[in-house]
Amino acid sequence: MSLTQEQLKRFNQEGYVVIRSALQDTDIEQVIQDYEEIIDKLARDLLAAGRISHLYENEPFETRLARICDEDEATYFASDQFLDVGHVRGKGTFNFMRNQRLLDLVESVIGPEISCSPMTHIRAKLPSDLGRGRSSNIVSWHQDAIFLHQEADQTFILTVWLPLCNTMEENGCLRIMPRIHKNRTVYWDNSLPNETAVTVPMKRGDVVFIHKLTPHSSGPNQTDAIRWSMDIRYQKQGTPSGRSFWPGFDARSRLKPDSETSYETWQDYWIIALEKYPKKVPRKNRPNKPLPYQGEM
Ligand SMILES: O=C(O)CCC(=O)C(=O)O
Ligand SMILES: [Fe+2]
């Protein structure tokens, strides 16, 4: 299904649009399965190393990693890195980024030649009382535009954010500041206008499209389960991702369907890239004040 005219209009006017029940459980299950395997392996390794007392095998996906982290603080602080999409390279996750239901919606905004950016994350927002209160996994207000390297400053990049569980205020759902993208300004120093924000609770299956100039944030997770989510970025093929050191892939091409990247190729690209650049390369000459945005809207 494409976005409706109403949804497209909303995206353009508000700088975001929530698409309710866009996905089916089976779409998301394939991502969850990849991460269940990773967490199971982690539990076995930690148990063998004597760092946890049991495997927590009966805990559901939403809580198992949290209970492991209760016992092993190092895992708590490492959580985002070892879960990253390029490190895990799960087949279900790769297939999900090319999910036809999802790409049909993305095509309404990007057009039919779609590239998926390496700037894609699985996030496990851990309960804030873990780690002896030292971190509460808050994401402060920002525009995604500030995370790009210079070559992508003019590029239209769509952030697609979706929960793998239900998200609400208590577990740190997304918050969004509507219409700020209309200012056509990149607030490099995060000196964002003090406008009213909206809290965006979402259910599994819902998806939100966010403009790269739209400020968003998320608060602490005050439950004892993990707020699992995924954020993927899509753009027109041939445009820079702003992360040239890591591989994106061609997710859909109506012109040349044969050019779509295979799972094996994508995996190989990541393995080679991470050998050379295990960590994100910082942007050179990063601006430190708000600047007009002159790129594609
Ligand atoms: O998941 C969150 O809490 C924030 C995510 C975010 O900033 C993004 O997806 O761009
Ligand atoms: Fe963001």
mmCIF file of N, CA and C in Angstrom, residues 116-205:
data_model
loop_
_atom_site.group_PDB
_atom_site.id
_atom_site.type_symbol
_atom_site.label_atom_id
_atom_site.label_comp_id
_atom_site.label_asym_id
_atom_site.label_seq_id
_atom_site.Cartn_x
_atom_site.Cartn_y
_atom_site.Cartn_z
ATOM 1 N N CYS A 116 18.992 1.766 0.852
ATOM 2 C CA CYS A 116 18.876 1.715 2.309
ATOM 3 C C CYS A 116 20.223 2.125 2.898
ATOM 4 N N SER A 117 20.199 3.077 3.796
ATOM 5 C CA SER A 117 21.418 3.647 4.357
ATOM 6 C C SER A 117 22.040 2.714 5.404
ATOM 7 N N PRO A 118 23.372 2.765 5.552
ATOM 8 C CA PRO A 118 23.983 2.002 6.653
ATOM 9 C C PRO A 118 23.647 2.593 8.022
ATOM 10 N N MET A 119 23.042 3.789 8.022
ATOM 11 C CA MET A 119 22.674 4.432 9.287
ATOM 12 C C MET A 119 21.345 3.823 9.749
ATOM 13 N N THR A 120 21.437 2.587 10.187
ATOM 14 C CA THR A 120 20.267 1.808 10.591
ATOM 15 C C THR A 120 20.588 1.174 11.934
ATOM 16 N N HIS A 121 19.650 1.249 12.856
ATOM 17 C CA HIS A 121 19.944 0.740 14.197
ATOM 18 C C HIS A 121 18.802 -0.079 14.757
ATOM 19 N N ILE A 122 19.185 -1.038 15.580
ATOM 20 C CA ILE A 122 18.234 -1.687 16.486
ATOM 21 C C ILE A 122 18.553 -1.094 17.845
ATOM 22 N N ARG A 123 17.542 -0.603 18.516
ATOM 23 C CA ARG A 123 17.799 -0.003 19.833
ATOM 24 C C ARG A 123 17.105 -0.785 20.934
ATOM 25 N N ALA A 124 17.898 -1.085 21.963
ATOM 26 C CA ALA A 124 17.345 -1.701 23.163
ATOM 27 C C ALA A 124 17.418 -0.633 24.241
ATOM 28 N N LYS A 125 16.321 0.073 24.425
ATOM 29 C CA LYS A 125 16.317 1.079 25.504
ATOM 30 C C LYS A 125 16.056 0.328 26.805
ATOM 31 N N LEU A 126 17.105 0.234 27.602
ATOM 32 C CA LEU A 126 17.034 -0.579 28.817
ATOM 33 C C LEU A 126 16.313 0.177 29.929
ATOM 34 N N PRO A 127 15.743 -0.556 30.871
ATOM 35 C CA PRO A 127 15.104 0.104 32.020
ATOM 36 C C PRO A 127 16.075 1.062 32.692
ATOM 37 N N SER A 128 15.565 2.216 33.091
ATOM 38 C CA SER A 128 16.471 3.263 33.570
ATOM 39 C C SER A 128 17.028 2.994 34.961
ATOM 40 N N ASP A 129 16.440 2.038 35.691
ATOM 41 C CA ASP A 129 17.008 1.774 37.020
ATOM 42 C C ASP A 129 18.105 0.718 36.975
ATOM 43 N N LEU A 130 18.421 0.244 35.770
ATOM 44 C CA LEU A 130 19.554 -0.669 35.628
ATOM 45 C C LEU A 130 20.856 0.115 35.699
ATOM 46 N N GLY A 131 21.955 -0.567 35.750
ATOM 47 C CA GLY A 131 23.254 0.103 35.699
ATOM 48 C C GLY A 131 23.417 1.066 36.855
ATOM 49 N N ARG A 132 22.768 0.749 37.948
ATOM 50 C CA ARG A 132 22.809 1.576 39.175
ATOM 51 C C ARG A 132 22.564 3.052 38.882
ATOM 52 N N GLY A 133 21.621 3.277 37.992
ATOM 53 C CA GLY A 133 21.176 4.647 37.721
ATOM 54 C C GLY A 133 22.177 5.492 36.952
ATOM 55 N N ARG A 134 23.222 4.862 36.426
ATOM 56 C CA ARG A 134 24.248 5.669 35.791
ATOM 57 C C ARG A 134 23.888 6.111 34.374
ATOM 58 N N SER A 135 22.990 5.390 33.770
ATOM 59 C CA SER A 135 22.577 5.793 32.432
ATOM 60 C C SER A 135 21.091 5.545 32.337
ATOM 61 N N SER A 136 20.372 6.453 31.725
ATOM 62 C CA SER A 136 18.947 6.172 31.613
ATOM 63 C C SER A 136 18.512 6.102 30.154
ATOM 64 N N ASN A 137 19.488 5.945 29.272
ATOM 65 C CA ASN A 137 19.148 5.712 27.870
ATOM 66 C C ASN A 137 18.195 6.743 27.285
ATOM 67 N N ILE A 138 18.454 7.972 27.619
ATOM 68 C CA ILE A 138 17.651 9.054 27.062
ATOM 69 C C ILE A 138 18.269 9.463 25.727
ATOM 70 N N VAL A 139 17.433 9.749 24.747
ATOM 71 C CA VAL A 139 17.944 10.334 23.500
ATOM 72 C C VAL A 139 17.519 11.798 23.508
ATOM 73 N N SER A 140 18.484 12.695 23.550
ATOM 74 C CA SER A 140 18.120 14.107 23.655
ATOM 75 C C SER A 140 17.647 14.658 22.300
ATOM 76 N N TRP A 141 17.027 15.813 22.337
ATOM 77 C CA TRP A 141 16.435 16.406 21.134
ATOM 78 C C TRP A 141 17.500 16.635 20.059
ATOM 79 N N HIS A 142 17.168 16.223 18.864
ATOM 80 C CA HIS A 142 18.110 16.398 17.743
ATOM 81 C C HIS A 142 17.363 16.234 16.423
ATOM 82 N N GLN A 143 18.006 16.706 15.368
ATOM 83 C CA GLN A 143 17.552 16.396 14.007
ATOM 84 C C GLN A 143 18.522 15.355 13.453
ATOM 85 N N ASP A 144 18.042 14.404 12.681
ATOM 86 C CA ASP A 144 18.974 13.395 12.152
ATOM 87 C C ASP A 144 19.992 14.004 11.192
ATOM 88 N N ALA A 145 19.682 15.163 10.641
ATOM 89 C CA ALA A 145 20.601 15.833 9.709
ATOM 90 C C ALA A 145 21.986 16.075 10.316
ATOM 91 N N ILE A 146 22.039 16.213 11.638
ATOM 92 C CA ILE A 146 23.336 16.558 12.250
ATOM 93 C C ILE A 146 24.284 15.365 12.349
ATOM 94 N N PHE A 147 23.798 14.175 12.025
ATOM 95 C CA PHE A 147 24.663 12.993 12.120
ATOM 96 C C PHE A 147 25.303 12.611 10.793
ATOM 97 N N LEU A 148 25.081 13.443 9.776
ATOM 98 C CA LEU A 148 25.577 13.076 8.448
ATOM 99 C C LEU A 148 26.921 13.720 8.173
ATOM 100 N N HIS A 149 27.675 13.087 7.308
ATOM 101 C CA HIS A 149 28.888 13.736 6.797
ATOM 102 C C HIS A 149 28.476 14.730 5.709
ATOM 103 N N GLN A 150 29.397 15.648 5.467
ATOM 104 C CA GLN A 150 29.102 16.799 4.612
ATOM 105 C C GLN A 150 28.520 16.460 3.233
ATOM 106 N N GLU A 151 28.997 15.374 2.641
ATOM 107 C CA GLU A 151 28.561 15.071 1.261
ATOM 108 C C GLU A 151 27.046 14.818 1.200
ATOM 109 N N ALA A 152 26.428 14.519 2.343
ATOM 110 C CA ALA A 152 24.977 14.254 2.340
ATOM 111 C C ALA A 152 24.163 15.436 2.874
ATOM 112 N N ASP A 153 24.821 16.576 3.041
ATOM 113 C CA ASP A 153 24.113 17.737 3.603
ATOM 114 C C ASP A 153 22.898 18.161 2.762
ATOM 115 N N GLN A 154 22.964 17.933 1.447
ATOM 116 C CA GLN A 154 21.860 18.372 0.579
ATOM 117 C C GLN A 154 20.870 17.240 0.272
ATOM 118 N N THR A 155 21.151 16.068 0.774
ATOM 119 C CA THR A 155 20.373 14.887 0.370
ATOM 120 C C THR A 155 19.115 14.720 1.223
ATOM 121 N N PHE A 156 18.045 14.352 0.564
ATOM 122 C CA PHE A 156 16.826 14.006 1.298
ATOM 123 C C PHE A 156 16.969 12.572 1.807
ATOM 124 N N ILE A 157 16.927 12.408 3.102
ATOM 125 C CA ILE A 157 17.028 11.072 3.707
ATOM 126 C C ILE A 157 15.838 10.898 4.652
ATOM 127 N N LEU A 158 15.143 9.807 4.461
ATOM 128 C CA LEU A 158 13.925 9.559 5.244
ATOM 129 C C LEU A 158 14.236 8.622 6.407
ATOM 130 N N THR A 159 13.914 9.050 7.606
ATOM 131 C CA THR A 159 14.045 8.155 8.767
ATOM 132 C C THR A 159 12.737 7.396 8.961
ATOM 133 N N VAL A 160 12.855 6.087 9.025
ATOM 134 C CA VAL A 160 11.696 5.230 9.278
ATOM 135 C C VAL A 160 11.920 4.583 10.642
ATOM 136 N N TRP A 161 11.089 4.935 11.591
ATOM 137 C CA TRP A 161 11.260 4.435 12.973
ATOM 138 C C TRP A 161 10.086 3.530 13.305
ATOM 139 N N LEU A 162 10.379 2.396 13.929
ATOM 140 C CA LEU A 162 9.281 1.498 14.284
ATOM 141 C C LEU A 162 9.605 0.726 15.553
ATOM 142 N N PRO A 163 8.599 0.529 16.391
ATOM 143 C CA PRO A 163 8.823 -0.232 17.621
ATOM 144 C C PRO A 163 8.711 -1.731 17.365
ATOM 145 N N LEU A 164 9.509 -2.511 18.090
ATOM 146 C CA LEU A 164 9.379 -3.972 18.020
ATOM 147 C C LEU A 164 8.479 -4.466 19.157
ATOM 148 N N CYS A 165 8.079 -3.509 20.010
ATOM 149 C CA CYS A 165 7.124 -3.813 21.090
ATOM 150 C C CYS A 165 6.232 -2.574 21.187
ATOM 151 N N ASN A 166 5.227 -2.588 22.032
ATOM 152 C CA ASN A 166 4.417 -1.366 22.148
ATOM 153 C C ASN A 166 5.214 -0.309 22.906
ATOM 154 N N THR A 167 5.145 0.921 22.451
ATOM 155 C CA THR A 167 5.887 1.980 23.145
ATOM 156 C C THR A 167 4.913 3.051 23.628
ATOM 157 N N MET A 168 5.214 3.587 24.791
ATOM 158 C CA MET A 168 4.358 4.596 25.423
ATOM 159 C C MET A 168 5.252 5.484 26.268
ATOM 160 N N GLU A 169 4.656 6.494 26.851
ATOM 161 C CA GLU A 169 5.441 7.432 27.654
ATOM 162 C C GLU A 169 6.310 6.704 28.702
ATOM 163 N N GLU A 170 5.722 5.716 29.387
ATOM 164 C CA GLU A 170 6.430 5.060 30.502
ATOM 165 C C GLU A 170 7.700 4.347 30.048
ATOM 166 N N ASN A 171 7.699 3.800 28.815
ATOM 167 C CA ASN A 171 8.925 3.099 28.407
ATOM 168 C C ASN A 171 9.758 3.925 27.425
ATOM 169 N N GLY A 172 9.463 5.210 27.351
ATOM 170 C CA GLY A 172 10.328 6.091 26.559
ATOM 171 C C GLY A 172 10.028 6.056 25.070
ATOM 172 N N CYS A 173 8.770 6.255 24.734
ATOM 173 C CA CYS A 173 8.402 6.293 23.312
ATOM 174 C C CYS A 173 8.976 7.559 22.674
ATOM 175 N N LEU A 174 8.799 7.663 21.379
ATOM 176 C CA LEU A 174 9.348 8.809 20.659
ATOM 177 C C LEU A 174 8.553 10.083 20.967
ATOM 178 N N ARG A 175 9.267 11.212 20.956
ATOM 179 C CA ARG A 175 8.619 12.530 21.043
ATOM 180 C C ARG A 175 9.086 13.314 19.824
ATOM 181 N N ILE A 176 8.188 14.105 19.285
ATOM 182 C CA ILE A 176 8.484 14.786 18.020
ATOM 183 C C ILE A 176 8.062 16.247 18.110
ATOM 184 N N MET A 177 8.863 17.119 17.491
ATOM 185 C CA MET A 177 8.508 18.539 17.424
ATOM 186 C C MET A 177 8.032 18.840 15.995
ATOM 187 N N PRO A 178 6.720 18.974 15.822
ATOM 188 C CA PRO A 178 6.179 19.133 14.469
ATOM 189 C C PRO A 178 6.543 20.473 13.831
ATOM 190 N N ARG A 179 6.557 20.479 12.531
ATOM 191 C CA ARG A 179 6.650 21.673 11.676
ATOM 192 C C ARG A 179 7.990 22.425 11.720
ATOM 193 N N ILE A 180 8.916 22.018 12.570
ATOM 194 C CA ILE A 180 10.201 22.726 12.650
ATOM 195 C C ILE A 180 10.978 22.585 11.331
ATOM 196 N N HIS A 181 10.730 21.475 10.601
ATOM 197 C CA HIS A 181 11.455 21.291 9.322
ATOM 198 C C HIS A 181 11.193 22.451 8.373
ATOM 199 N N LYS A 182 10.032 23.111 8.561
ATOM 200 C CA LYS A 182 9.679 24.241 7.690
ATOM 201 C C LYS A 182 10.637 25.418 7.880
ATOM 202 N N ASN A 183 11.337 25.446 8.992
ATOM 203 C CA ASN A 183 12.329 26.522 9.212
ATOM 204 C C ASN A 183 13.538 26.364 8.283
ATOM 205 N N ARG A 184 13.659 25.185 7.679
ATOM 206 C CA ARG A 184 14.793 24.895 6.780
ATOM 207 C C ARG A 184 16.127 25.278 7.414
ATOM 208 N N THR A 185 16.289 24.835 8.634
ATOM 209 C CA THR A 185 17.515 25.142 9.374
ATOM 210 C C THR A 185 18.049 23.868 10.007
ATOM 211 N N VAL A 186 19.364 23.699 9.918
ATOM 212 C CA VAL A 186 19.994 22.601 10.654
ATOM 213 C C VAL A 186 20.572 23.199 11.936
ATOM 214 N N TYR A 187 20.063 22.738 13.054
ATOM 215 C CA TYR A 187 20.504 23.244 14.362
ATOM 216 C C TYR A 187 21.681 22.387 14.837
ATOM 217 N N TRP A 188 22.843 22.698 14.289
ATOM 218 C CA TRP A 188 24.041 21.887 14.540
ATOM 219 C C TRP A 188 24.396 21.850 16.021
ATOM 220 N N ASP A 189 24.077 22.921 16.728
ATOM 221 C CA ASP A 189 24.407 22.989 18.154
ATOM 222 C C ASP A 189 23.219 22.565 19.025
ATOM 223 N N ASN A 190 22.205 21.980 18.375
ATOM 224 C CA ASN A 190 20.987 21.547 19.088
ATOM 225 C C ASN A 190 20.248 22.687 19.779
ATOM 226 N N SER A 191 20.473 23.936 19.323
ATOM 227 C CA SER A 191 19.755 25.080 19.903
ATOM 228 C C SER A 191 18.373 25.181 19.245
ATOM 229 N N LEU A 192 17.579 24.149 19.446
ATOM 230 C CA LEU A 192 16.288 24.039 18.755
ATOM 231 C C LEU A 192 15.292 25.042 19.293
ATOM 232 N N PRO A 193 14.344 25.495 18.472
ATOM 233 C CA PRO A 193 13.308 26.389 18.991
ATOM 234 C C PRO A 193 12.533 25.684 20.098
ATOM 235 N N ASN A 194 12.048 26.448 21.027
ATOM 236 C CA ASN A 194 11.348 25.859 22.157
ATOM 237 C C ASN A 194 9.856 25.731 21.828
ATOM 238 N N GLU A 195 9.536 24.815 20.935
ATOM 239 C CA GLU A 195 8.145 24.648 20.498
ATOM 240 C C GLU A 195 7.519 23.438 21.189
ATOM 241 N N THR A 196 6.208 23.388 21.125
ATOM 242 C CA THR A 196 5.495 22.275 21.759
ATOM 243 C C THR A 196 5.797 20.969 21.026
ATOM 244 N N ALA A 197 6.071 19.961 21.808
ATOM 245 C CA ALA A 197 6.352 18.651 21.225
ATOM 246 C C ALA A 197 5.154 17.727 21.407
ATOM 247 N N VAL A 198 5.097 16.701 20.590
ATOM 248 C CA VAL A 198 4.047 15.700 20.781
ATOM 249 C C VAL A 198 4.691 14.372 21.191
ATOM 250 N N THR A 199 4.000 13.657 22.061
ATOM 251 C CA THR A 199 4.441 12.322 22.458
ATOM 252 C C THR A 199 3.769 11.347 21.504
ATOM 253 N N VAL A 200 4.537 10.392 21.007
ATOM 254 C CA VAL A 200 4.011 9.517 19.957
ATOM 255 C C VAL A 200 4.021 8.040 20.396
ATOM 256 N N PRO A 201 3.017 7.639 21.193
ATOM 257 C CA PRO A 201 2.960 6.217 21.560
ATOM 258 C C PRO A 201 2.678 5.381 20.313
ATOM 259 N N MET A 202 3.296 4.239 20.224
ATOM 260 C CA MET A 202 3.089 3.403 19.036
ATOM 261 C C MET A 202 2.955 1.938 19.420
ATOM 262 N N LYS A 203 2.198 1.221 18.598
ATOM 263 C CA LYS A 203 2.035 -0.220 18.808
ATOM 264 C C LYS A 203 2.913 -0.952 17.799
ATOM 265 N N ARG A 204 3.235 -2.186 18.138
ATOM 266 C CA ARG A 204 3.937 -3.038 17.186
ATOM 267 C C ARG A 204 3.161 -3.063 15.877
ATOM 268 N N GLY A 205 3.814 -2.819 14.771
ATOM 269 C CA GLY A 205 3.132 -2.777 13.473
ATOM 270 C C GLY A 205 2.983 -1.360 12.964
#
